[in-house]
Each structure stands twice: as C-alpha cells, then as structure tokens.
Amino acid sequence: MPYNHNNSQPLNLMRISKLISLVLRHKPEEIGLTLDEHGWGNVEELLTKMQPRYDIDMATLEEIVRTNNKQRFSFDKTHTKIRANQGHSIEVDVELQEAVPPEILYHGTGEKSVVAIDEKGLLPMNRLHVHLSGDEETAIRVGKRHGKLVIYKVKSGEMSRDGYIFYLSVNNVWLTKEVPVKYFER
C-alpha cells in the first residue's frame, strides 16, 4: 500500500481519487491546476499541486487511474497529461465521438428528483450532459447513491432517429444533452 511520505501513514486512494475527480471535472482551481480546452491537465503539475494534501507520486497516480472502478480518468499516450473521461461541470471538450445508441438506455436516480424529471425531462443539471447507462444494473448502482432508487428507461433509439445526438465516453457512459419526457418511462 502506498504511504504518505510526510508521516508514514497509508494513503487513502479513494480520498485521493475523489479529490482528483473534483479537480479534473469541476474545480481545477481547488489546487490551482490549469486544464486545457480538452480537459487535459499536466501530470507533473497535478502531482506537485496535490502535495500540500497528499504526497503522491506517479506510481500512485497510475494505480488510481488503473483501479478506479468507474474508469473516470485517462492518461494521454505519453502519460504526461491526465483528464476526466466525462462528468464535467466546467466547459471542456473531451473530444467525444458521436455514437448510435442502443434502442434502450437507463438512468438511475433518487426518488427526490422524480417530480422535476417527470415534469421537465432528464436535464444535465450542473453537468454538460445527461448520463445514461447501457444496462439496468449500472443504472441501479448509480441511482442508489441518490437515495431511494428510481430507474428511468430511455427510448434512446427513437431519440436518435428523431435527431438527438449521443456520445459514448471511453468508460462506456452514454451522454446526451437532454432527454425530453416523451422519450422515457419509469
């Protein structure tokens, strides 16, 4: 297990991963990191600016990227840049490729969101895209994090035929700008 070199305590990779997620998806200013227009941050700068909180090295960062169960992060080919694959609330273009979705996708959420969703549809809220799952099991895992579980079944094939654009992130999350009410059911 990696250790914090400042005090020989084991590093909590989950906590470090959450900070990296916050920085790369929402608040690079949290540690003073600069991201380019595609969401890439310099790995050396990230490691240096993480130092006041976590004394991590490249091996630890690589382990976090490799073992993240949601595969949230990617390195460029040279491992000199890192970015979040999706889920941003800041304006970046992660160079998503358009993709034709399957006929049905799923969205898991908490019961507290149902009234707004049933009225206005699925909206990205504070993110750039609505996140959809290719299978119900993943939607269940995601939705359970938001309280009492509600699953929406999205008619993504019909949406696509009607001109809505979908993207598939490198970690297999389906993304679109919105899902109007007429395209889903609970």
Short mmCIF file of N, CA and C in Angstrom, two decimals:
data_model
loop_
_atom_site.label_atom_id
_atom_site.label_comp_id
_atom_site.label_asym_id
_atom_site.label_seq_id
_atom_site.Cartn_x
_atom_site.Cartn_y
_atom_site.Cartn_z
N MET A 1 0.85 -1.18 0.00
CA MET A 1 0.00 0.00 0.00
C MET A 1 0.89 1.24 0.00
N PRO A 2 0.56 2.24 -0.84
CA PRO A 2 1.36 3.47 -0.85
C PRO A 2 1.25 4.19 0.50
N TYR A 3 2.33 4.86 0.86
CA TYR A 3 2.36 5.60 2.12
C TYR A 3 2.55 7.08 1.86
N ASN A 4 2.02 7.88 2.78
CA ASN A 4 2.24 9.31 2.76
C ASN A 4 3.65 9.52 3.30
N HIS A 5 4.54 10.00 2.46
CA HIS A 5 5.94 10.12 2.85
C HIS A 5 6.16 11.13 3.96
N ASN A 6 5.23 12.04 4.14
CA ASN A 6 5.38 13.05 5.20
C ASN A 6 5.20 12.48 6.59
N ASN A 7 4.34 11.46 6.73
CA ASN A 7 4.11 10.94 8.08
C ASN A 7 3.96 9.42 8.13
N SER A 8 4.32 8.72 7.08
CA SER A 8 4.31 7.25 7.01
C SER A 8 2.93 6.63 7.24
N GLN A 9 1.87 7.39 7.06
CA GLN A 9 0.52 6.85 7.15
C GLN A 9 0.11 6.33 5.77
N PRO A 10 -0.64 5.20 5.72
CA PRO A 10 -1.09 4.71 4.42
C PRO A 10 -1.96 5.76 3.72
N LEU A 11 -1.76 5.90 2.41
CA LEU A 11 -2.58 6.82 1.63
C LEU A 11 -3.96 6.21 1.41
N ASN A 12 -4.98 7.02 1.48
CA ASN A 12 -6.33 6.58 1.18
C ASN A 12 -6.59 6.89 -0.29
N LEU A 13 -6.45 5.86 -1.13
CA LEU A 13 -6.57 6.07 -2.57
C LEU A 13 -7.95 6.57 -2.97
N MET A 14 -8.99 6.16 -2.23
CA MET A 14 -10.34 6.62 -2.54
C MET A 14 -10.45 8.13 -2.31
N ARG A 15 -9.90 8.62 -1.22
CA ARG A 15 -9.96 10.07 -0.95
C ARG A 15 -9.17 10.85 -1.98
N ILE A 16 -8.02 10.32 -2.36
CA ILE A 16 -7.20 10.98 -3.37
C ILE A 16 -7.94 11.00 -4.70
N SER A 17 -8.56 9.87 -5.06
CA SER A 17 -9.32 9.77 -6.30
C SER A 17 -10.47 10.78 -6.32
N LYS A 18 -11.14 10.95 -5.18
CA LYS A 18 -12.24 11.92 -5.11
C LYS A 18 -11.73 13.34 -5.31
N LEU A 19 -10.57 13.66 -4.75
CA LEU A 19 -10.01 14.99 -4.96
C LEU A 19 -9.63 15.18 -6.43
N ILE A 20 -9.01 14.17 -7.03
CA ILE A 20 -8.63 14.26 -8.44
C ILE A 20 -9.89 14.43 -9.30
N SER A 21 -10.94 13.71 -8.97
CA SER A 21 -12.20 13.84 -9.70
C SER A 21 -12.75 15.26 -9.58
N LEU A 22 -12.76 15.79 -8.38
CA LEU A 22 -13.22 17.17 -8.17
C LEU A 22 -12.41 18.15 -9.02
N VAL A 23 -11.10 17.99 -8.99
CA VAL A 23 -10.21 18.91 -9.70
C VAL A 23 -10.36 18.79 -11.21
N LEU A 24 -10.42 17.56 -11.75
CA LEU A 24 -10.44 17.37 -13.19
C LEU A 24 -11.84 17.54 -13.81
N ARG A 25 -12.90 17.43 -12.99
CA ARG A 25 -14.26 17.52 -13.53
C ARG A 25 -14.96 18.84 -13.19
N HIS A 26 -14.62 19.42 -12.04
CA HIS A 26 -15.42 20.54 -11.57
C HIS A 26 -14.63 21.78 -11.14
N LYS A 27 -13.55 21.59 -10.38
CA LYS A 27 -12.87 22.74 -9.77
C LYS A 27 -11.35 22.61 -9.84
N PRO A 28 -10.76 22.84 -11.01
CA PRO A 28 -9.30 22.78 -11.08
C PRO A 28 -8.65 23.82 -10.17
N GLU A 29 -9.39 24.91 -9.90
CA GLU A 29 -8.86 25.97 -9.04
C GLU A 29 -8.70 25.52 -7.59
N GLU A 30 -9.33 24.40 -7.23
CA GLU A 30 -9.21 23.86 -5.87
C GLU A 30 -7.74 23.67 -5.47
N ILE A 31 -6.92 23.28 -6.45
CA ILE A 31 -5.49 23.13 -6.18
C ILE A 31 -4.64 24.03 -7.08
N GLY A 32 -5.30 24.86 -7.90
CA GLY A 32 -4.56 25.76 -8.80
C GLY A 32 -4.06 25.07 -10.05
N LEU A 33 -4.76 24.03 -10.49
CA LEU A 33 -4.36 23.30 -11.70
C LEU A 33 -4.94 23.98 -12.94
N THR A 34 -4.19 23.98 -14.01
CA THR A 34 -4.66 24.52 -15.28
C THR A 34 -5.04 23.36 -16.19
N LEU A 35 -6.25 23.43 -16.76
CA LEU A 35 -6.70 22.44 -17.74
C LEU A 35 -6.78 23.11 -19.10
N ASP A 36 -6.46 22.37 -20.16
CA ASP A 36 -6.61 22.94 -21.50
C ASP A 36 -8.06 22.81 -21.97
N GLU A 37 -8.34 23.23 -23.18
CA GLU A 37 -9.71 23.25 -23.68
C GLU A 37 -10.33 21.86 -23.81
N HIS A 38 -9.50 20.82 -23.77
CA HIS A 38 -9.98 19.44 -23.86
C HIS A 38 -9.99 18.74 -22.50
N GLY A 39 -9.75 19.51 -21.44
CA GLY A 39 -9.82 18.96 -20.09
C GLY A 39 -8.53 18.30 -19.62
N TRP A 40 -7.47 18.38 -20.40
CA TRP A 40 -6.20 17.77 -20.02
C TRP A 40 -5.45 18.66 -19.03
N GLY A 41 -4.90 18.03 -18.01
CA GLY A 41 -4.02 18.70 -17.07
C GLY A 41 -2.65 18.04 -17.14
N ASN A 42 -1.61 18.82 -16.87
CA ASN A 42 -0.26 18.30 -16.86
C ASN A 42 -0.07 17.43 -15.61
N VAL A 43 0.42 16.20 -15.81
CA VAL A 43 0.57 15.25 -14.72
C VAL A 43 1.55 15.77 -13.67
N GLU A 44 2.68 16.30 -14.07
CA GLU A 44 3.66 16.81 -13.10
C GLU A 44 3.07 17.96 -12.28
N GLU A 45 2.30 18.83 -12.95
CA GLU A 45 1.66 19.94 -12.23
C GLU A 45 0.64 19.40 -11.23
N LEU A 46 -0.14 18.40 -11.65
CA LEU A 46 -1.12 17.79 -10.74
C LEU A 46 -0.42 17.20 -9.52
N LEU A 47 0.62 16.41 -9.75
CA LEU A 47 1.34 15.79 -8.63
C LEU A 47 1.92 16.84 -7.69
N THR A 48 2.49 17.88 -8.24
CA THR A 48 3.08 18.95 -7.43
C THR A 48 2.01 19.67 -6.62
N LYS A 49 0.89 19.99 -7.26
CA LYS A 49 -0.15 20.77 -6.59
C LYS A 49 -0.99 19.93 -5.62
N MET A 50 -0.88 18.61 -5.70
CA MET A 50 -1.53 17.73 -4.73
C MET A 50 -0.71 17.64 -3.44
N GLN A 51 0.56 18.00 -3.51
CA GLN A 51 1.49 17.82 -2.39
C GLN A 51 1.02 18.38 -1.04
N PRO A 52 0.45 19.55 -0.98
CA PRO A 52 0.04 20.01 0.36
C PRO A 52 -0.97 19.08 1.04
N ARG A 53 -1.75 18.36 0.24
CA ARG A 53 -2.76 17.46 0.82
C ARG A 53 -2.31 16.01 0.83
N TYR A 54 -1.73 15.57 -0.28
CA TYR A 54 -1.32 14.17 -0.41
C TYR A 54 0.04 14.11 -1.10
N ASP A 55 0.95 13.39 -0.51
CA ASP A 55 2.29 13.22 -1.07
C ASP A 55 2.26 12.00 -1.98
N ILE A 56 1.73 12.20 -3.20
CA ILE A 56 1.63 11.06 -4.12
C ILE A 56 2.66 11.19 -5.23
N ASP A 57 3.02 10.04 -5.78
CA ASP A 57 3.96 10.01 -6.89
C ASP A 57 3.27 9.43 -8.12
N MET A 58 4.01 9.33 -9.20
CA MET A 58 3.45 8.85 -10.47
C MET A 58 2.90 7.43 -10.33
N ALA A 59 3.57 6.57 -9.61
CA ALA A 59 3.11 5.19 -9.45
C ALA A 59 1.75 5.15 -8.75
N THR A 60 1.57 6.00 -7.75
CA THR A 60 0.29 6.05 -7.04
C THR A 60 -0.80 6.58 -7.96
N LEU A 61 -0.49 7.62 -8.73
CA LEU A 61 -1.46 8.18 -9.67
C LEU A 61 -1.84 7.13 -10.72
N GLU A 62 -0.88 6.42 -11.23
CA GLU A 62 -1.17 5.36 -12.21
C GLU A 62 -2.05 4.27 -11.60
N GLU A 63 -1.81 3.93 -10.34
CA GLU A 63 -2.64 2.94 -9.66
C GLU A 63 -4.08 3.43 -9.52
N ILE A 64 -4.24 4.70 -9.18
CA ILE A 64 -5.58 5.28 -9.06
C ILE A 64 -6.31 5.23 -10.39
N VAL A 65 -5.65 5.61 -11.45
CA VAL A 65 -6.27 5.59 -12.78
C VAL A 65 -6.62 4.15 -13.18
N ARG A 66 -5.71 3.23 -12.95
CA ARG A 66 -5.90 1.84 -13.36
C ARG A 66 -7.00 1.14 -12.55
N THR A 67 -7.10 1.45 -11.26
CA THR A 67 -8.02 0.70 -10.41
C THR A 67 -9.35 1.39 -10.14
N ASN A 68 -9.54 2.60 -10.67
CA ASN A 68 -10.81 3.30 -10.44
C ASN A 68 -11.94 2.49 -11.04
N ASN A 69 -12.89 2.07 -10.20
CA ASN A 69 -13.94 1.15 -10.66
C ASN A 69 -14.85 1.78 -11.72
N LYS A 70 -14.88 3.09 -11.81
CA LYS A 70 -15.70 3.74 -12.83
C LYS A 70 -14.87 4.20 -14.02
N GLN A 71 -13.58 3.93 -13.98
CA GLN A 71 -12.66 4.32 -15.05
C GLN A 71 -12.86 5.79 -15.42
N ARG A 72 -12.82 6.63 -14.41
CA ARG A 72 -13.10 8.06 -14.59
C ARG A 72 -11.99 8.84 -15.28
N PHE A 73 -10.77 8.34 -15.23
CA PHE A 73 -9.63 9.13 -15.71
C PHE A 73 -8.88 8.41 -16.82
N SER A 74 -8.20 9.24 -17.64
CA SER A 74 -7.34 8.71 -18.70
C SER A 74 -6.06 9.51 -18.77
N PHE A 75 -4.99 8.82 -19.11
CA PHE A 75 -3.73 9.49 -19.47
C PHE A 75 -3.69 9.62 -20.98
N ASP A 76 -2.93 10.60 -21.46
CA ASP A 76 -2.65 10.62 -22.89
C ASP A 76 -1.62 9.52 -23.18
N LYS A 77 -1.25 9.36 -24.43
CA LYS A 77 -0.34 8.26 -24.81
C LYS A 77 1.02 8.35 -24.13
N THR A 78 1.44 9.56 -23.81
CA THR A 78 2.77 9.75 -23.21
C THR A 78 2.74 9.75 -21.67
N HIS A 79 1.56 9.67 -21.10
CA HIS A 79 1.37 9.74 -19.64
C HIS A 79 1.87 11.06 -19.05
N THR A 80 1.90 12.11 -19.87
CA THR A 80 2.28 13.43 -19.36
C THR A 80 1.05 14.30 -19.10
N LYS A 81 -0.12 13.85 -19.58
CA LYS A 81 -1.38 14.56 -19.37
C LYS A 81 -2.42 13.60 -18.83
N ILE A 82 -3.37 14.15 -18.06
CA ILE A 82 -4.45 13.36 -17.47
C ILE A 82 -5.73 14.17 -17.58
N ARG A 83 -6.86 13.46 -17.73
CA ARG A 83 -8.15 14.15 -17.71
C ARG A 83 -9.24 13.20 -17.23
N ALA A 84 -10.37 13.78 -16.85
CA ALA A 84 -11.56 13.00 -16.54
C ALA A 84 -12.23 12.64 -17.86
N ASN A 85 -12.79 11.45 -17.94
CA ASN A 85 -13.39 10.98 -19.19
C ASN A 85 -14.74 11.62 -19.47
N GLN A 86 -15.52 11.94 -18.44
CA GLN A 86 -16.81 12.59 -18.58
C GLN A 86 -17.26 13.06 -17.21
N GLY A 87 -18.42 13.72 -17.16
CA GLY A 87 -18.96 14.17 -15.90
C GLY A 87 -18.58 15.59 -15.52
N HIS A 88 -18.08 16.35 -16.46
CA HIS A 88 -17.63 17.71 -16.17
C HIS A 88 -18.79 18.68 -15.94
N SER A 89 -18.55 19.63 -15.05
CA SER A 89 -19.45 20.76 -14.90
C SER A 89 -18.80 22.02 -15.46
N ILE A 90 -17.53 21.93 -15.82
CA ILE A 90 -16.82 23.05 -16.43
C ILE A 90 -16.80 22.83 -17.94
N GLU A 91 -16.76 23.92 -18.69
CA GLU A 91 -16.78 23.83 -20.15
C GLU A 91 -15.45 23.31 -20.68
N VAL A 92 -15.45 22.06 -21.07
CA VAL A 92 -14.30 21.47 -21.76
C VAL A 92 -14.85 20.57 -22.87
N ASP A 93 -14.05 20.35 -23.87
CA ASP A 93 -14.43 19.46 -24.97
C ASP A 93 -13.53 18.22 -24.87
N VAL A 94 -14.07 17.15 -24.29
CA VAL A 94 -13.27 15.93 -24.14
C VAL A 94 -13.26 15.09 -25.41
N GLU A 95 -13.60 15.74 -26.52
CA GLU A 95 -13.48 15.13 -27.85
C GLU A 95 -14.29 13.84 -27.96
N LEU A 96 -15.52 13.91 -27.45
CA LEU A 96 -16.41 12.74 -27.53
C LEU A 96 -16.79 12.48 -28.98
N GLN A 97 -16.89 11.21 -29.31
CA GLN A 97 -17.30 10.82 -30.65
C GLN A 97 -18.78 10.50 -30.64
N GLU A 98 -19.51 11.01 -31.63
CA GLU A 98 -20.92 10.67 -31.74
C GLU A 98 -21.05 9.16 -31.93
N ALA A 99 -22.13 8.60 -31.37
CA ALA A 99 -22.36 7.15 -31.48
C ALA A 99 -23.86 6.90 -31.56
N VAL A 100 -24.23 5.86 -32.26
CA VAL A 100 -25.63 5.46 -32.34
C VAL A 100 -25.93 4.60 -31.11
N PRO A 101 -26.89 5.02 -30.30
CA PRO A 101 -27.16 4.28 -29.06
C PRO A 101 -27.99 3.03 -29.32
N PRO A 102 -28.03 2.14 -28.35
CA PRO A 102 -28.95 1.00 -28.45
C PRO A 102 -30.39 1.54 -28.33
N GLU A 103 -31.36 0.70 -28.58
CA GLU A 103 -32.76 1.12 -28.51
C GLU A 103 -33.14 1.66 -27.14
N ILE A 104 -32.61 1.05 -26.09
CA ILE A 104 -32.97 1.43 -24.72
C ILE A 104 -31.70 1.69 -23.91
N LEU A 105 -31.72 2.80 -23.18
CA LEU A 105 -30.69 3.10 -22.18
C LEU A 105 -31.41 3.35 -20.86
N TYR A 106 -30.65 3.46 -19.78
CA TYR A 106 -31.23 3.59 -18.44
C TYR A 106 -30.61 4.76 -17.70
N HIS A 107 -31.42 5.34 -16.82
CA HIS A 107 -30.94 6.41 -15.95
C HIS A 107 -31.40 6.13 -14.53
N GLY A 108 -30.45 5.98 -13.62
CA GLY A 108 -30.78 5.75 -12.21
C GLY A 108 -30.67 7.04 -11.43
N THR A 109 -31.64 7.28 -10.57
CA THR A 109 -31.64 8.49 -9.76
C THR A 109 -32.34 8.21 -8.43
N GLY A 110 -32.45 9.23 -7.61
CA GLY A 110 -33.15 9.11 -6.34
C GLY A 110 -34.58 9.63 -6.46
N GLU A 111 -35.43 9.13 -5.58
CA GLU A 111 -36.84 9.49 -5.58
C GLU A 111 -37.07 11.01 -5.46
N LYS A 112 -36.16 11.71 -4.79
CA LYS A 112 -36.31 13.15 -4.61
C LYS A 112 -36.29 13.92 -5.93
N SER A 113 -35.77 13.33 -6.99
CA SER A 113 -35.67 14.01 -8.29
C SER A 113 -36.84 13.73 -9.22
N VAL A 114 -37.72 12.79 -8.84
CA VAL A 114 -38.78 12.31 -9.74
C VAL A 114 -39.73 13.40 -10.20
N VAL A 115 -40.19 14.25 -9.30
CA VAL A 115 -41.17 15.28 -9.68
C VAL A 115 -40.59 16.18 -10.77
N ALA A 116 -39.36 16.65 -10.57
CA ALA A 116 -38.73 17.54 -11.56
C ALA A 116 -38.48 16.81 -12.88
N ILE A 117 -38.01 15.58 -12.81
CA ILE A 117 -37.74 14.81 -14.03
C ILE A 117 -39.03 14.54 -14.79
N ASP A 118 -40.07 14.11 -14.08
CA ASP A 118 -41.34 13.81 -14.74
C ASP A 118 -41.95 15.05 -15.38
N GLU A 119 -41.61 16.21 -14.86
CA GLU A 119 -42.15 17.46 -15.39
C GLU A 119 -41.30 18.03 -16.53
N LYS A 120 -39.97 18.03 -16.35
CA LYS A 120 -39.08 18.72 -17.29
C LYS A 120 -38.23 17.80 -18.14
N GLY A 121 -38.20 16.50 -17.83
CA GLY A 121 -37.32 15.58 -18.54
C GLY A 121 -36.00 15.45 -17.81
N LEU A 122 -35.11 14.65 -18.38
CA LEU A 122 -33.77 14.49 -17.82
C LEU A 122 -32.90 15.62 -18.36
N LEU A 123 -32.36 16.41 -17.47
CA LEU A 123 -31.53 17.55 -17.83
C LEU A 123 -30.14 17.37 -17.22
N PRO A 124 -29.12 17.98 -17.80
CA PRO A 124 -27.76 17.78 -17.29
C PRO A 124 -27.51 18.42 -15.93
N MET A 125 -28.41 19.28 -15.49
CA MET A 125 -28.28 19.99 -14.22
C MET A 125 -26.95 20.75 -14.21
N ASN A 126 -26.04 20.43 -13.30
CA ASN A 126 -24.78 21.18 -13.23
C ASN A 126 -23.67 20.54 -14.06
N ARG A 127 -24.02 19.61 -14.92
CA ARG A 127 -23.03 18.96 -15.78
C ARG A 127 -23.28 19.34 -17.24
N LEU A 128 -22.40 18.89 -18.11
CA LEU A 128 -22.54 19.21 -19.52
C LEU A 128 -23.51 18.27 -20.24
N HIS A 129 -23.69 17.07 -19.71
CA HIS A 129 -24.53 16.06 -20.37
C HIS A 129 -25.35 15.28 -19.35
N VAL A 130 -26.43 14.69 -19.83
CA VAL A 130 -27.18 13.69 -19.07
C VAL A 130 -26.41 12.39 -19.21
N HIS A 131 -26.25 11.67 -18.12
CA HIS A 131 -25.51 10.40 -18.12
C HIS A 131 -26.50 9.25 -18.15
N LEU A 132 -26.30 8.31 -19.07
CA LEU A 132 -27.17 7.16 -19.23
C LEU A 132 -26.33 5.90 -19.21
N SER A 133 -26.94 4.82 -18.77
CA SER A 133 -26.25 3.52 -18.67
C SER A 133 -26.78 2.58 -19.74
N GLY A 134 -25.89 1.73 -20.22
CA GLY A 134 -26.27 0.74 -21.23
C GLY A 134 -26.98 -0.46 -20.65
N ASP A 135 -26.94 -0.60 -19.32
CA ASP A 135 -27.62 -1.74 -18.69
C ASP A 135 -28.27 -1.29 -17.40
N GLU A 136 -29.28 -2.01 -17.00
CA GLU A 136 -30.06 -1.65 -15.82
C GLU A 136 -29.24 -1.79 -14.53
N GLU A 137 -28.35 -2.77 -14.48
CA GLU A 137 -27.54 -2.98 -13.27
C GLU A 137 -26.69 -1.76 -12.95
N THR A 138 -26.08 -1.18 -13.97
CA THR A 138 -25.26 0.02 -13.74
C THR A 138 -26.14 1.18 -13.28
N ALA A 139 -27.31 1.34 -13.91
CA ALA A 139 -28.23 2.41 -13.51
C ALA A 139 -28.66 2.24 -12.06
N ILE A 140 -28.84 1.01 -11.63
CA ILE A 140 -29.21 0.73 -10.24
C ILE A 140 -28.09 1.17 -9.30
N ARG A 141 -26.84 0.81 -9.63
CA ARG A 141 -25.70 1.23 -8.80
C ARG A 141 -25.61 2.74 -8.71
N VAL A 142 -25.79 3.42 -9.84
CA VAL A 142 -25.71 4.88 -9.85
C VAL A 142 -26.86 5.48 -9.05
N GLY A 143 -28.07 5.01 -9.29
CA GLY A 143 -29.25 5.56 -8.65
C GLY A 143 -29.26 5.40 -7.14
N LYS A 144 -28.72 4.29 -6.65
CA LYS A 144 -28.70 4.05 -5.20
C LYS A 144 -27.90 5.10 -4.45
N ARG A 145 -26.98 5.76 -5.13
CA ARG A 145 -26.19 6.81 -4.48
C ARG A 145 -27.02 8.06 -4.20
N HIS A 146 -28.20 8.14 -4.81
CA HIS A 146 -29.01 9.35 -4.71
C HIS A 146 -30.26 9.16 -3.85
N GLY A 147 -30.27 8.17 -3.00
CA GLY A 147 -31.42 7.94 -2.13
C GLY A 147 -32.26 6.77 -2.62
N LYS A 148 -33.56 6.82 -2.31
CA LYS A 148 -34.46 5.74 -2.73
C LYS A 148 -34.46 5.65 -4.25
N LEU A 149 -34.17 4.49 -4.76
CA LEU A 149 -33.89 4.26 -6.18
C LEU A 149 -35.11 4.39 -7.08
N VAL A 150 -34.91 5.10 -8.21
CA VAL A 150 -35.87 5.16 -9.30
C VAL A 150 -35.08 4.97 -10.60
N ILE A 151 -35.58 4.09 -11.47
CA ILE A 151 -34.92 3.84 -12.76
C ILE A 151 -35.83 4.34 -13.88
N TYR A 152 -35.23 5.10 -14.79
CA TYR A 152 -35.93 5.54 -15.99
C TYR A 152 -35.41 4.73 -17.17
N LYS A 153 -36.32 4.26 -17.99
CA LYS A 153 -36.00 3.53 -19.21
C LYS A 153 -36.11 4.54 -20.35
N VAL A 154 -35.01 4.80 -21.03
CA VAL A 154 -34.94 5.85 -22.06
C VAL A 154 -35.02 5.23 -23.45
N LYS A 155 -35.92 5.76 -24.28
CA LYS A 155 -36.09 5.30 -25.66
C LYS A 155 -35.04 5.98 -26.53
N SER A 156 -33.81 5.58 -26.34
CA SER A 156 -32.68 6.25 -26.98
C SER A 156 -32.63 6.02 -28.49
N GLY A 157 -33.04 4.84 -28.94
CA GLY A 157 -33.07 4.59 -30.38
C GLY A 157 -34.02 5.55 -31.07
N GLU A 158 -35.19 5.72 -30.51
CA GLU A 158 -36.18 6.65 -31.06
C GLU A 158 -35.64 8.09 -31.02
N MET A 159 -35.01 8.45 -29.90
CA MET A 159 -34.43 9.79 -29.80
C MET A 159 -33.41 10.02 -30.90
N SER A 160 -32.54 9.03 -31.11
CA SER A 160 -31.50 9.15 -32.13
C SER A 160 -32.13 9.32 -33.52
N ARG A 161 -33.14 8.53 -33.81
CA ARG A 161 -33.82 8.65 -35.11
C ARG A 161 -34.51 10.01 -35.26
N ASP A 162 -34.88 10.62 -34.14
CA ASP A 162 -35.51 11.94 -34.16
C ASP A 162 -34.48 13.07 -34.17
N GLY A 163 -33.20 12.74 -34.23
CA GLY A 163 -32.16 13.76 -34.39
C GLY A 163 -31.36 14.12 -33.15
N TYR A 164 -31.64 13.50 -32.02
CA TYR A 164 -30.84 13.76 -30.82
C TYR A 164 -29.48 13.08 -30.97
N ILE A 165 -28.46 13.75 -30.50
CA ILE A 165 -27.10 13.24 -30.63
C ILE A 165 -26.68 12.57 -29.33
N PHE A 166 -26.03 11.42 -29.48
CA PHE A 166 -25.50 10.67 -28.34
C PHE A 166 -24.00 10.50 -28.50
N TYR A 167 -23.34 10.39 -27.37
CA TYR A 167 -21.90 10.14 -27.33
C TYR A 167 -21.68 8.97 -26.39
N LEU A 168 -20.63 8.21 -26.64
CA LEU A 168 -20.23 7.14 -25.75
C LEU A 168 -18.83 7.46 -25.25
N SER A 169 -18.71 7.71 -23.94
CA SER A 169 -17.41 8.05 -23.37
C SER A 169 -16.50 6.82 -23.38
N VAL A 170 -15.21 7.06 -23.17
CA VAL A 170 -14.26 5.95 -23.20
C VAL A 170 -14.50 4.96 -22.06
N ASN A 171 -15.24 5.36 -21.03
CA ASN A 171 -15.56 4.43 -19.94
C ASN A 171 -17.02 3.95 -20.03
N ASN A 172 -17.56 3.97 -21.25
CA ASN A 172 -18.88 3.39 -21.57
C ASN A 172 -20.08 4.03 -20.89
N VAL A 173 -20.01 5.33 -20.68
CA VAL A 173 -21.17 6.08 -20.21
C VAL A 173 -21.77 6.76 -21.44
N TRP A 174 -23.08 6.60 -21.63
CA TRP A 174 -23.78 7.25 -22.74
C TRP A 174 -24.13 8.66 -22.30
N LEU A 175 -23.93 9.62 -23.19
CA LEU A 175 -24.15 11.02 -22.88
C LEU A 175 -25.02 11.67 -23.96
N THR A 176 -25.90 12.56 -23.53
CA THR A 176 -26.70 13.37 -24.44
C THR A 176 -27.04 14.67 -23.72
N LYS A 177 -27.48 15.66 -24.45
CA LYS A 177 -27.74 16.98 -23.85
C LYS A 177 -29.00 16.99 -22.98
N GLU A 178 -30.02 16.20 -23.34
CA GLU A 178 -31.27 16.16 -22.58
C GLU A 178 -32.07 14.95 -23.02
N VAL A 179 -33.05 14.58 -22.20
CA VAL A 179 -34.00 13.53 -22.56
C VAL A 179 -35.39 14.08 -22.26
N PRO A 180 -36.11 14.54 -23.30
CA PRO A 180 -37.48 15.03 -23.07
C PRO A 180 -38.39 13.93 -22.51
N VAL A 181 -39.40 14.35 -21.77
CA VAL A 181 -40.32 13.44 -21.08
C VAL A 181 -40.88 12.37 -22.00
N LYS A 182 -41.19 12.71 -23.24
CA LYS A 182 -41.82 11.75 -24.13
C LYS A 182 -40.93 10.56 -24.47
N TYR A 183 -39.65 10.63 -24.15
CA TYR A 183 -38.73 9.55 -24.51
C TYR A 183 -38.38 8.63 -23.35
N PHE A 184 -39.08 8.71 -22.22
CA PHE A 184 -38.74 7.79 -21.14
C PHE A 184 -39.97 7.36 -20.37
N GLU A 185 -39.75 6.31 -19.61
CA GLU A 185 -40.80 5.81 -18.69
C GLU A 185 -40.09 5.29 -17.45
N ARG A 186 -40.82 5.28 -16.34
CA ARG A 186 -40.27 4.77 -15.09
C ARG A 186 -40.50 3.28 -15.00
#
